[in-house]
XYZ file of C-alpha atoms in Angstrom:
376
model
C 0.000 0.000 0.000
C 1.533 3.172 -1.072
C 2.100 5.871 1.103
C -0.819 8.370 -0.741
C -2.903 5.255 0.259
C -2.304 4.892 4.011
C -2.918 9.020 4.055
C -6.440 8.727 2.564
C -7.569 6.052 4.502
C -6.246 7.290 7.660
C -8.627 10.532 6.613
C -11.159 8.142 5.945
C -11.301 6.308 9.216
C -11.026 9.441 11.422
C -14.260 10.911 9.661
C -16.003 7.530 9.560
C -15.409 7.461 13.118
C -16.533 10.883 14.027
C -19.931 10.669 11.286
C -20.721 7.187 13.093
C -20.379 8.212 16.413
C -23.504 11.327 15.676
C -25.419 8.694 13.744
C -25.834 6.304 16.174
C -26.548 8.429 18.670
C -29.542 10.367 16.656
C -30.325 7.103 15.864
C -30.169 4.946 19.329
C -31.173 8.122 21.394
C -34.781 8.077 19.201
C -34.928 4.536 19.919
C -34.307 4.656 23.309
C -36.952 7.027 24.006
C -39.728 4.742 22.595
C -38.200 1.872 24.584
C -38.165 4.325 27.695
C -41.144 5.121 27.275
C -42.627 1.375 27.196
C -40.413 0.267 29.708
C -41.646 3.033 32.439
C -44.933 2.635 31.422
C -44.688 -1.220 32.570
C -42.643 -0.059 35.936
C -39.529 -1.613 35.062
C -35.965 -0.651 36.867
C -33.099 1.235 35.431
C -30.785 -1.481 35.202
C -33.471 -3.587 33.146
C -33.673 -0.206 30.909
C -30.390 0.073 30.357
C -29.466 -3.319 29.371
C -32.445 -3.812 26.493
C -31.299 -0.346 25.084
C -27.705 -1.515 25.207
C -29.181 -4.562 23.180
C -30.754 -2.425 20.960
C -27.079 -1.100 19.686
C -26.152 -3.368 17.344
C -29.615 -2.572 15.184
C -28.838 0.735 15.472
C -25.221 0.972 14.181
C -26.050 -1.423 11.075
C -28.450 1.766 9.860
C -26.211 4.192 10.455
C -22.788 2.916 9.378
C -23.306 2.754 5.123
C -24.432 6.519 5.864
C -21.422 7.243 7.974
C -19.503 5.672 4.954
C -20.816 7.859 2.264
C -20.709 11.061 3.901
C -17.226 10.462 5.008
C -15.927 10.025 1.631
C -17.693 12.502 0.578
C -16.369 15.110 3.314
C -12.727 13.617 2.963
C -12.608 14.149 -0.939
C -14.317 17.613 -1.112
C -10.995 18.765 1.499
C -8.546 17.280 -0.512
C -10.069 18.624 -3.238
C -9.840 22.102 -1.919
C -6.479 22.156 0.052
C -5.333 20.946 -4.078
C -3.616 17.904 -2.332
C -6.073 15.534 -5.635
C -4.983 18.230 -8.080
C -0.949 17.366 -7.003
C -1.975 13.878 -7.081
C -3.246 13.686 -10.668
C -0.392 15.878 -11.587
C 1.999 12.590 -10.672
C 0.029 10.408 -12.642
C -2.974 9.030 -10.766
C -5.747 8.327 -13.025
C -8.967 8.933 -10.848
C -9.261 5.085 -10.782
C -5.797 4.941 -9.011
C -6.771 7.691 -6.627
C -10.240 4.976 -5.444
C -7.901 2.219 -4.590
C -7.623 3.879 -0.980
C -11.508 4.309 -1.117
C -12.468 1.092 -2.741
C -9.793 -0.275 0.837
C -12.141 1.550 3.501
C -15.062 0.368 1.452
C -14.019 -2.991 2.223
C -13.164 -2.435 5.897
C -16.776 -1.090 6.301
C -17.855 -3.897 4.590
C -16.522 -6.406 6.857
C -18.071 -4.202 9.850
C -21.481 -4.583 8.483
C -21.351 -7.889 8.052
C -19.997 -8.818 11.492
C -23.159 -6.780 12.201
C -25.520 -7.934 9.982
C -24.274 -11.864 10.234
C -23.573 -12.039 13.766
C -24.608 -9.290 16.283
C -27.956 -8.560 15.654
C -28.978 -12.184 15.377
C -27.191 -12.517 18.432
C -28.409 -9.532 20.286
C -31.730 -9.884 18.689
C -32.629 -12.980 20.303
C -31.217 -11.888 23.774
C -33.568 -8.873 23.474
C -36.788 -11.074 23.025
C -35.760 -13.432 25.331
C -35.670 -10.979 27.979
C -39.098 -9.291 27.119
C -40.572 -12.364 27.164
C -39.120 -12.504 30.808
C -40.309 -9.071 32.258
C -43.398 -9.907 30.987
C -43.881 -12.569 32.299
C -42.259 -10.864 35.261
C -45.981 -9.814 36.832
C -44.136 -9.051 40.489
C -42.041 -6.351 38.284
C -44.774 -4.909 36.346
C -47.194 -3.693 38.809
C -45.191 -3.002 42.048
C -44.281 0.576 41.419
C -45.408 3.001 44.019
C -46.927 6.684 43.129
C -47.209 6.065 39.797
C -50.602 4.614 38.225
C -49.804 1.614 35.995
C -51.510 -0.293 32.986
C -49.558 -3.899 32.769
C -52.851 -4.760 30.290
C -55.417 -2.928 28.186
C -58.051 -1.993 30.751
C -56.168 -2.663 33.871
C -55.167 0.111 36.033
C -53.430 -0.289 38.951
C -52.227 2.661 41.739
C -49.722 1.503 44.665
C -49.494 4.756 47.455
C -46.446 3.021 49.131
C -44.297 -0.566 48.948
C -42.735 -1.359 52.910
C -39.453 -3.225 53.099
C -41.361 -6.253 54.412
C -43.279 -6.203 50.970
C -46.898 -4.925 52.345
C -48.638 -2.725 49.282
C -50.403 0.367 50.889
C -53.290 2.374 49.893
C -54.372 -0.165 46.470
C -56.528 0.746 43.686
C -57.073 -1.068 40.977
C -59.615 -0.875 38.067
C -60.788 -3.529 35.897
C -62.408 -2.161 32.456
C -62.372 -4.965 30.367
C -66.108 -6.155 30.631
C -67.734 -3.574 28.408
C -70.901 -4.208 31.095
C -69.687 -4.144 34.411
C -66.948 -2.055 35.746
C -65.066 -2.767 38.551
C -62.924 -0.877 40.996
C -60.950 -1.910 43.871
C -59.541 -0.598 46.679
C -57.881 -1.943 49.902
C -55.594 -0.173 52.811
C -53.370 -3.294 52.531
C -52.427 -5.839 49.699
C -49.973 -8.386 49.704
C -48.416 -10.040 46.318
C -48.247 -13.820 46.902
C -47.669 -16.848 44.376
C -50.424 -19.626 45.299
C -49.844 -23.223 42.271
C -47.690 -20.870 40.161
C -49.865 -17.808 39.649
C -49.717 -14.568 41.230
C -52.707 -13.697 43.889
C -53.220 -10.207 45.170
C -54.583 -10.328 48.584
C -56.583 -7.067 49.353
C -57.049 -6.499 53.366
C -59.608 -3.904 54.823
C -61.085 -2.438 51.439
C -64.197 -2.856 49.178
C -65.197 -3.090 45.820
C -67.385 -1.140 43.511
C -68.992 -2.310 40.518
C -71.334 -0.277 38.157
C -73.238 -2.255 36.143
C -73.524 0.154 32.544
C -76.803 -0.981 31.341
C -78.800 1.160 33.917
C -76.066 2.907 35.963
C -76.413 1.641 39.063
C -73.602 1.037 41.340
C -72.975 -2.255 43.960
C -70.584 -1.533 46.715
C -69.119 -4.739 48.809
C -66.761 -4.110 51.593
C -64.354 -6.878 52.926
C -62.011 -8.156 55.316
C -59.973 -9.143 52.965
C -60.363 -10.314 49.360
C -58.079 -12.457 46.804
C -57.402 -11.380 43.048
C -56.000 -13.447 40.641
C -53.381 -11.286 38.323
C -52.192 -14.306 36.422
C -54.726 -14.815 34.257
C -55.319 -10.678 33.302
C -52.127 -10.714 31.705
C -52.718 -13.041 29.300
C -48.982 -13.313 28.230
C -48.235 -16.023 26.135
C -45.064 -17.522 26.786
C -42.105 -17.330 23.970
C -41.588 -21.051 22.408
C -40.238 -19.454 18.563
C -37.688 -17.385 16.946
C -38.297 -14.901 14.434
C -36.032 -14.649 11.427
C -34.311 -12.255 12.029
C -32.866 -14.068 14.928
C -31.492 -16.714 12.709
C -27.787 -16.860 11.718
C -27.438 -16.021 7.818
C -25.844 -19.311 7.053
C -28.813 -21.520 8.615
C -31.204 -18.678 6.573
C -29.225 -20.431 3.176
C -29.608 -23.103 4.013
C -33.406 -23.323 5.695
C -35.128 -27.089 6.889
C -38.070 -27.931 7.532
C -38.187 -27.547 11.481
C -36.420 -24.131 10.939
C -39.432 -22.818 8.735
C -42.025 -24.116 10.987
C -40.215 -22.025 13.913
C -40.162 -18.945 11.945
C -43.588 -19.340 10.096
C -41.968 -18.109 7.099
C -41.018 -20.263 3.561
C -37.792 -21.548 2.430
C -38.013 -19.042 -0.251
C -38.912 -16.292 2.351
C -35.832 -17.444 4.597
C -33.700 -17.595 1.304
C -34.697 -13.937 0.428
C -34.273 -12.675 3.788
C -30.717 -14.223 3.822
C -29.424 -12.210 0.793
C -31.256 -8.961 1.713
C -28.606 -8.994 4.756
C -25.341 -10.359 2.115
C -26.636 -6.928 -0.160
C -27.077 -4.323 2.566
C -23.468 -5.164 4.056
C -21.726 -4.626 0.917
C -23.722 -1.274 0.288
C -21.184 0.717 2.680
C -18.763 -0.152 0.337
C -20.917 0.706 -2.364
C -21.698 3.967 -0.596
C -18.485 5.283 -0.213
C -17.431 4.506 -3.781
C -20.378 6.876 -4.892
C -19.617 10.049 -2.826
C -15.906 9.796 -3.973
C -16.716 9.335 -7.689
C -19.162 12.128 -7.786
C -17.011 14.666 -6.637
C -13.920 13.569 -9.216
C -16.500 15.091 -11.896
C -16.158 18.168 -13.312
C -13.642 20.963 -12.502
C -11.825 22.798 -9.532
C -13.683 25.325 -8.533
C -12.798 28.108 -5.679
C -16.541 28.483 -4.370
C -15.932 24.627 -3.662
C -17.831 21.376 -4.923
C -21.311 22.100 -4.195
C -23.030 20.845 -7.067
C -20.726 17.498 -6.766
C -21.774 17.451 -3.266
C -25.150 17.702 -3.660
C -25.224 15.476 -6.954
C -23.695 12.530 -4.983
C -26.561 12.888 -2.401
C -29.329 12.955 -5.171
C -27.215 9.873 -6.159
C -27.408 8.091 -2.602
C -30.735 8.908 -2.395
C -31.861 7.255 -5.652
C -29.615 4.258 -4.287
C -31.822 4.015 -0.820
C -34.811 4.067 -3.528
C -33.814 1.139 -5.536
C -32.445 -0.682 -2.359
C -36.056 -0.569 -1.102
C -37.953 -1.354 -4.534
C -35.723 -4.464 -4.683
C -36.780 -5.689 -1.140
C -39.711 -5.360 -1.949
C -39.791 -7.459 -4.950
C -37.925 -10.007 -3.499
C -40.494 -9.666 -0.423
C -43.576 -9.756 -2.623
C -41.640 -12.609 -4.795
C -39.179 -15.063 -2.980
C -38.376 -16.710 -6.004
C -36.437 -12.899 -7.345
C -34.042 -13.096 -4.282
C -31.647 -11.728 -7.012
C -33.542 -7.979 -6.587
C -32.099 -7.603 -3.526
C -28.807 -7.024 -4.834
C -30.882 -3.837 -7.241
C -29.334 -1.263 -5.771
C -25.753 -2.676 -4.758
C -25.062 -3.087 -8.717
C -26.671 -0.039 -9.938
C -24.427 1.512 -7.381
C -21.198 0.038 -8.892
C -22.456 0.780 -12.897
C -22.673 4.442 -11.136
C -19.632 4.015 -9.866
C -17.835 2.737 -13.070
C -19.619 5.720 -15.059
C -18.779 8.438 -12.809
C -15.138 7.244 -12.988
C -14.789 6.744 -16.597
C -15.725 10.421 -16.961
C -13.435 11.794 -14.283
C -10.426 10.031 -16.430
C -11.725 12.185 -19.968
C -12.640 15.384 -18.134
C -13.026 16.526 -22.026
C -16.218 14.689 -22.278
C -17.559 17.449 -19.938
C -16.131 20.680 -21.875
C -17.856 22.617 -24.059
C -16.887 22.342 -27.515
C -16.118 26.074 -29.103
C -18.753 27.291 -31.443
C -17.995 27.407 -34.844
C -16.461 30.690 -36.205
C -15.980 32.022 -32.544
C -12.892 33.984 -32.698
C -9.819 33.391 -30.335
């Protein structure tokens, strides 16, 4: 690797770095708050929070990365461009193929990132993620015991806690059932204790009393107790996890589906197939992506107002590239048996490529040609 090489890449890397870093965090910081959000709503702690978001991260850097790519090649060759140090390169002798070898090498590096992502991360981190929301909810101890804060583990279920003691004794319960459309319950007890009774969770109610208004006519039953026993288990209705999903699976075992593996997923052989080569095409598109930004600014002239309209014709490029990535999943969705779309907008990418670069190398295909007659 030549010297001119090891400098561009070097600029490469440092921007990559720095454009990845922002991504992900607009990214993982907007899907955080959604997962917050849900998680708070069900009363869970902040360790639980912060190890599913932390789980989210490997989702979140696969989307941002091929971005990261192309604007850092794009950023890197638009300053080279204007501190001259591509001009004093093509004056040695670089053709502007020559001058992508060092971009074509950090294409590949991000390359192999994406699919260490795409292959093996968020498989892996995808199936620790639903394993352990299938545990908090199943987790009914963790979902409702949250004091001051009123609490909806189920649609129509309400429940409000005043204050937990260390010895576990609820104080000051309410809870509201809602789900019978014609009688409406509400409870509420100066004690409640949380007990497991054959597996399922019983809340015990001392000293309250129960109101029920029956809709049809509006009238209202009160019953006070001594103490009164609620099963929770069976309002959750939470069905225990016994499948993966796809995207779960390992790519190699997606090639390669059986029979048990599509009756786990729910999904076809030529489904699994499809799904397989959608990942294979979306990690080579970094590459893909960085080759575009770089060959769209080697077109035309140097200018001293800078390479605006190369700037901003390599993102109408990247943009038409997103388009065709997601018309090809979707044929290849809509028809397993084109798996081949998937790979639409990887080699429209690299024709792109190829044509942008053939016309950097005759910069006279872009000239004018003087009028005829014009005078000198």
């Amino acid at each position: 690797m030549s010297r001119f090489d090891r400098y561009m890449i070097s600029q490469l890397m440092v921007t990559f770095g720095f454009f990845s870093l922002v991504l992900v965090l607009i990214y993982w910081i907007n899907a955080a708050v959604r997962l917050f959000d849900q998680l708070i709503a069900d009363g869970q702690g902040f360790g639980i929070i912060m190890e599913l978001i932390t789980l989210s991260l490997p989702n979140v850097i696969r989307l941002a990365l091929p971005l990261s790519a192309f604007a850092a090649s794009v950023y890197v060759t638009n300053r080279m461009s204007q501190d001259s140090e591509l001009i004093v390169t093509q004056a040695t002798g670089f053709s502007p193929w020559r001058m992508a070898r060092p971009v074509l090498y950090f294409g590949l590096i991000v390359a192999v990132l994406m699919s260490a992502l795409m292959h093996i991360l968020v498989p892996l981190s995808s199936t620790r993620l639903n394993e352990r929301q299938a545990e908090i909810a199943q987790n009914i101890t963790s979902r409702i015991l949250t004091e001051g804060q009123f609490i909806e583990p189920t649609d129509g279920i309400t429940v409000y806690i005043r204050d937990i003691t260390p010895e576990g004794e609820l104080r000051d319960v309410f809870l509201s059932d809602l789900r019978d459309p014609e009688s409406q319950v509400t409870y509420t007890a100066r004690r409640a204790y949380l007990v497991r009774n054959d597996g399922d969770a019983q809340l015990v109610m001392v000293d309250g009393m129960a109101q029920s208004m029956r809709t049809a006519d509006q009238r209202l039953f009160v019953t006070e107790f001594a103490d009164f026993s609620y099963n929770i288990g069976n309002l959750m209705n939470i069905t225990p996890r016994t499948n993966r999903n796809s995207r779960e699976v390992m790519t190699w075992d997606l090639l390669a589906p059986t029979a048990a593996l599509e009756a786990e997923t729910g999904r076809t052989a030529a489904q699994l197939v499809t799904e397989a080569h959608d990942r294979i095409s979306q990690s080579v598109l970094g590459a893909v992506a960085a080759l575009l930004g770089f060959s769209a600014l080697m077109i035309g002239s140097f200018s001293r107002f800078g390479a605006w309209p190369q700037v901003i014709f390599a993102v109408v490029l990247i943009i038409v590239i997103k388009s065709l990535e997601t018309t090809g999943l979707n044929i290849a969705r809509s028809a397993p048996q084109m798996w081949f779309a998937s790979y639409l907008a990887v080699v429209s990418g690299l024709v792109m490529v190829a044509a942008l670069l053939f016309v950097a190398s005759r910069p006279y295909l872009l000239k004018r040609k003087p009028a005829r007659g014009a005078t000198a």
